[in-house]
Tab-separated table of C-alpha atoms in Angstrom:
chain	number	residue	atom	x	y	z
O	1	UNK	CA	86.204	107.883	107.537
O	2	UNK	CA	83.671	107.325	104.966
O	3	UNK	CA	82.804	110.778	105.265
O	4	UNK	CA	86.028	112.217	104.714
O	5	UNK	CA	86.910	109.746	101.989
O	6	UNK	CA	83.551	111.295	99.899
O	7	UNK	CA	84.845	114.606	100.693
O	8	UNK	CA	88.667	114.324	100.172
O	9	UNK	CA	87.975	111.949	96.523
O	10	UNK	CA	91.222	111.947	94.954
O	11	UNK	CA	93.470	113.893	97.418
O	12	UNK	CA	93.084	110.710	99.989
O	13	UNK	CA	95.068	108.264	97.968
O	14	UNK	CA	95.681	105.492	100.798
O	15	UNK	CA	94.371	102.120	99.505
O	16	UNK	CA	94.881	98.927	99.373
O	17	UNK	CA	98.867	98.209	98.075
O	18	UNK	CA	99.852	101.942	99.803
O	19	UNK	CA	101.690	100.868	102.597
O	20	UNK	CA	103.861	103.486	103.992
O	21	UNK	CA	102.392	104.442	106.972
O	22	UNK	CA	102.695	100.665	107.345
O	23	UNK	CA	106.613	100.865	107.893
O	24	UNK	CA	106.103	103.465	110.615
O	25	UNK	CA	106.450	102.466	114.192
O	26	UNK	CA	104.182	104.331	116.079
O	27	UNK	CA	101.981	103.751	120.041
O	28	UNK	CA	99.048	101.900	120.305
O	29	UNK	CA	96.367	101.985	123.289
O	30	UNK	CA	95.434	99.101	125.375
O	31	UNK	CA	91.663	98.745	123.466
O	32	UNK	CA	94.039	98.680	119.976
O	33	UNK	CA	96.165	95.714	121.426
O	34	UNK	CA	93.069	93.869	122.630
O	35	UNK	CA	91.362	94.501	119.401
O	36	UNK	CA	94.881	92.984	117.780
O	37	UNK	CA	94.753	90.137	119.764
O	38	UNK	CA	90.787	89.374	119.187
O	39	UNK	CA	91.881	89.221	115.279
O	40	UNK	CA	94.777	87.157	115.720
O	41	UNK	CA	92.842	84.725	117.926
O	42	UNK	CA	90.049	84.526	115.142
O	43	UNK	CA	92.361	84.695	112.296
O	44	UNK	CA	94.209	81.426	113.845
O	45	UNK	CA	90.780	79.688	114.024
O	46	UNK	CA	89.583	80.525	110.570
O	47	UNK	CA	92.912	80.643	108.865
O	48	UNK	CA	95.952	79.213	110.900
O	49	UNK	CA	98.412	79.700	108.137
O	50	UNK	CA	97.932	83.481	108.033
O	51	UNK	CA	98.028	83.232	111.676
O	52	UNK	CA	101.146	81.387	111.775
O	53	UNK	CA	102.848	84.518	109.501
O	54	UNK	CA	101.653	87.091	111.531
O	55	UNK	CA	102.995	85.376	114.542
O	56	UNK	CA	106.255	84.829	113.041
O	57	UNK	CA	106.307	88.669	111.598
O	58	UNK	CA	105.591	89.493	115.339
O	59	UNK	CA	108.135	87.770	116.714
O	60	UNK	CA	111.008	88.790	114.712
O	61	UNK	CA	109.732	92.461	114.814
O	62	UNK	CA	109.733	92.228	118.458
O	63	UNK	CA	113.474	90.984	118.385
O	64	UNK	CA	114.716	94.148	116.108
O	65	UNK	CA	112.891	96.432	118.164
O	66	UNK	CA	114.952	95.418	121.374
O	67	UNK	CA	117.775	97.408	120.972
O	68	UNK	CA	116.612	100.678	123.187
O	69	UNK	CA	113.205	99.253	123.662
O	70	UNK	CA	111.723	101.659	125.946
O	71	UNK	CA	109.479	99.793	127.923
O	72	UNK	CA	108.519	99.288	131.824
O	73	UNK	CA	109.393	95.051	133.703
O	74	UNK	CA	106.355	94.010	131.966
O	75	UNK	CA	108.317	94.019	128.956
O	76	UNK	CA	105.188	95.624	126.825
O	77	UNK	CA	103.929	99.028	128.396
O	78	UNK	CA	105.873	101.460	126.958
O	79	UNK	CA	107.405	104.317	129.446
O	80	UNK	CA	106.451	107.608	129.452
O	81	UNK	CA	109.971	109.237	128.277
O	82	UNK	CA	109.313	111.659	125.453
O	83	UNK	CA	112.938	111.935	124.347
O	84	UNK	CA	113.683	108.291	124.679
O	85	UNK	CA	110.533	107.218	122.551
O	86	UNK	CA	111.440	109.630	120.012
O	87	UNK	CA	114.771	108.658	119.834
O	88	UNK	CA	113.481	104.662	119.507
O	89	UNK	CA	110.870	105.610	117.026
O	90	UNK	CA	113.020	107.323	114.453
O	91	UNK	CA	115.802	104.691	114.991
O	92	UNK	CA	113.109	102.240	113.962
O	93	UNK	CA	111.590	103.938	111.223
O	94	UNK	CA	111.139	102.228	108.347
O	95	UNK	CA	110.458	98.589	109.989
O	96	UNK	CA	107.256	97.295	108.135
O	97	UNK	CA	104.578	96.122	110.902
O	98	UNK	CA	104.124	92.382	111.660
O	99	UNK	CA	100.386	92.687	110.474
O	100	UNK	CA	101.096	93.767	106.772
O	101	UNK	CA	101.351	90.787	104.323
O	102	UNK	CA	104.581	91.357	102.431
O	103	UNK	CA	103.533	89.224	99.442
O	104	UNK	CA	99.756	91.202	99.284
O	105	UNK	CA	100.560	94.534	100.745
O	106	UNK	CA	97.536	94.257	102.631
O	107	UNK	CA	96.757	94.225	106.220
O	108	UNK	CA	96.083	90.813	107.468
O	109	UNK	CA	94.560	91.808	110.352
O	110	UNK	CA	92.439	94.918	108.833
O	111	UNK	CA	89.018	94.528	110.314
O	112	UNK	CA	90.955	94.638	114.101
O	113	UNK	CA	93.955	97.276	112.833
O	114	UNK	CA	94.561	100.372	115.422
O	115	UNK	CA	92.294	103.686	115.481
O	116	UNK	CA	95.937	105.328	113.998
O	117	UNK	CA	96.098	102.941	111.200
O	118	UNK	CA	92.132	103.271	110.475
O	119	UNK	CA	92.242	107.242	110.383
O	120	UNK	CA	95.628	107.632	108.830
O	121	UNK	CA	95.151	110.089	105.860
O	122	UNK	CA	93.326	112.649	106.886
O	123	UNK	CA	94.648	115.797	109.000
O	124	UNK	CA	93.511	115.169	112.519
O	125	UNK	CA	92.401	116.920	115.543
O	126	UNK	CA	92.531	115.502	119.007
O	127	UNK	CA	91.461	118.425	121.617
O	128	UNK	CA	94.254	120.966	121.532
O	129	UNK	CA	96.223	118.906	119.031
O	130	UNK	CA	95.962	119.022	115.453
O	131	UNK	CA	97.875	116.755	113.233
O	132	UNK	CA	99.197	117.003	109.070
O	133	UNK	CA	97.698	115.027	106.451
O	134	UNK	CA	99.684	112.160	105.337
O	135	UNK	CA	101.882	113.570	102.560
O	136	UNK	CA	101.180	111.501	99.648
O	137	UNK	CA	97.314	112.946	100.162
O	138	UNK	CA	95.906	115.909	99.244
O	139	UNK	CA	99.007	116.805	96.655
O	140	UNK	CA	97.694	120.503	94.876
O	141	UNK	CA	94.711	120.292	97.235
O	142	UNK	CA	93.906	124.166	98.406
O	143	UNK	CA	94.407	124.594	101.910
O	144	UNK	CA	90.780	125.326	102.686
O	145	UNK	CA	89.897	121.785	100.953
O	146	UNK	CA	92.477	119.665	103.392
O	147	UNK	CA	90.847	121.676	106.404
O	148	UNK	CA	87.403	121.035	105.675
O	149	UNK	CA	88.615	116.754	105.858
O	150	UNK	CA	89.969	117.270	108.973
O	151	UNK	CA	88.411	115.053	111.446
O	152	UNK	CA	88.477	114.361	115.082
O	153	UNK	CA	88.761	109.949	114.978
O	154	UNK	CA	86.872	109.722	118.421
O	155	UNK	CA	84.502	112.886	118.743
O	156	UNK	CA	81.947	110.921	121.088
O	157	UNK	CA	84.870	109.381	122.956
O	158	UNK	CA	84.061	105.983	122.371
O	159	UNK	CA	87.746	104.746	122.947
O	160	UNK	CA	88.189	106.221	125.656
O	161	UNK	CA	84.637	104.796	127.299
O	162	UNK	CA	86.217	101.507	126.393
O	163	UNK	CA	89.307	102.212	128.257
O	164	UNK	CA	87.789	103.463	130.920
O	165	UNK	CA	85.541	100.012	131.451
O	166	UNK	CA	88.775	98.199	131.184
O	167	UNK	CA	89.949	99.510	134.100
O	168	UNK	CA	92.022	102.299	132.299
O	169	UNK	CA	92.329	105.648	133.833
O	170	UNK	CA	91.957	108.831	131.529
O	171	UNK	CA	95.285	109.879	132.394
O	172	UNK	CA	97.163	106.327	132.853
O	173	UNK	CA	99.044	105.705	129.644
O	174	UNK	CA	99.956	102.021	128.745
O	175	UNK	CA	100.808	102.078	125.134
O	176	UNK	CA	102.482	99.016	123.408
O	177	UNK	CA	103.657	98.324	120.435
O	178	UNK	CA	102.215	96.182	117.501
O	179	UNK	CA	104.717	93.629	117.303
O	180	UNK	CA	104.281	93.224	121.763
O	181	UNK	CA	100.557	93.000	121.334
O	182	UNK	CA	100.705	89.845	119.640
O	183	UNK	CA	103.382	88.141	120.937
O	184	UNK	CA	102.797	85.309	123.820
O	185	UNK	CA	105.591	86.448	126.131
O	186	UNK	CA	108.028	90.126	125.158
O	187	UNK	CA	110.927	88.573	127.030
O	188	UNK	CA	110.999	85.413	124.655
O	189	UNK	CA	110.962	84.744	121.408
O	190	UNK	CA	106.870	83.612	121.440
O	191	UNK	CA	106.978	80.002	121.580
């Protein structure tokens, strides 16, 4: 990201205090929930009041996203149903995630945050897939320029090595959600 960053300058405006792509509700991968949950655990060591507002952002995010929440009897893997997960992602947009300090506008947890929230800017490719830059960036940018920052976030497929040792099959999906990463137990309220 560094990279990019040096090459996009002034077109890749995220930054501390921009936090619209933190009000988006979006999939994370098993490796981004256990990285979630590694902060957390740290974060309540080293500073429990933080922890204790995450926690509580967590669990009230977790009780607004239960209307439609499209998820397997574990009550955190989220099913494979395109048209109901779209349907439950734009009836959720907007909701800020649990991590982002409302009174900072910072990411509490932003040394474990998701590989979507640590390459957000940028256009993308993933294989096949290519993805738009976020619109606030690259405003008046010439199309050439936003091209030459696309980047792939895992080209040596380091996440998915780290799936894989988990016991994660390349083509098993078990996404979560933010907000059902940290929680202690989806079907309660976390205490």
């Amino acid at each position: 990201m560094a990279d990019v960053a040096g090459r996009a300058g002034a077109w890749l405006v995220c930054g501390p205090g921009c936090t619209r792509c933190c009000h988006t509700l979006f999939p994370i991968t098993p490796l981004d929930a256990r990285r979630l949950q590694r902060g957390l655990a740290e974060t309540r060591r080293d500073d429990p009041h933080r922890a204790r507002g995450i926690e509580a952002r967590a669990r009230d995010a977790a009780k607004t996203l239960t209307d439609g929440l499209p998820v397997g009897s574990d009550g955190r893997r989220l099913v494979q149903d395109e048209a109901r997960l779209d349907a439950f992602f734009q009836r959720h947009d907007g909701l800020a995630c649990p991590v982002l300090n409302p009174a900072t506008g910072r990411c509490d947890l932003y040394a474990w945050r998701p590989i979507a929230c640590r390459t957000y800017g940028p256009p993308l490719r993933f294989a096949d897939e290519r993805t738009e830059a976020c619109d606030l960036c690259f405003d008046g940018a010439p199309p050439e320029a936003v091209e030459g920052c696309r980047i792939d976030p895992d080209p040596d497929g380091l996440e998915q090595a780290l799936l894989l040792r988990m016991g994660i099959e390349e083509d098993a999906t078990w996404d979560t959600l933010i907000a059902l990463a940290l929680i202690a137990d989806p079907a309660s309220d976390g205490r």
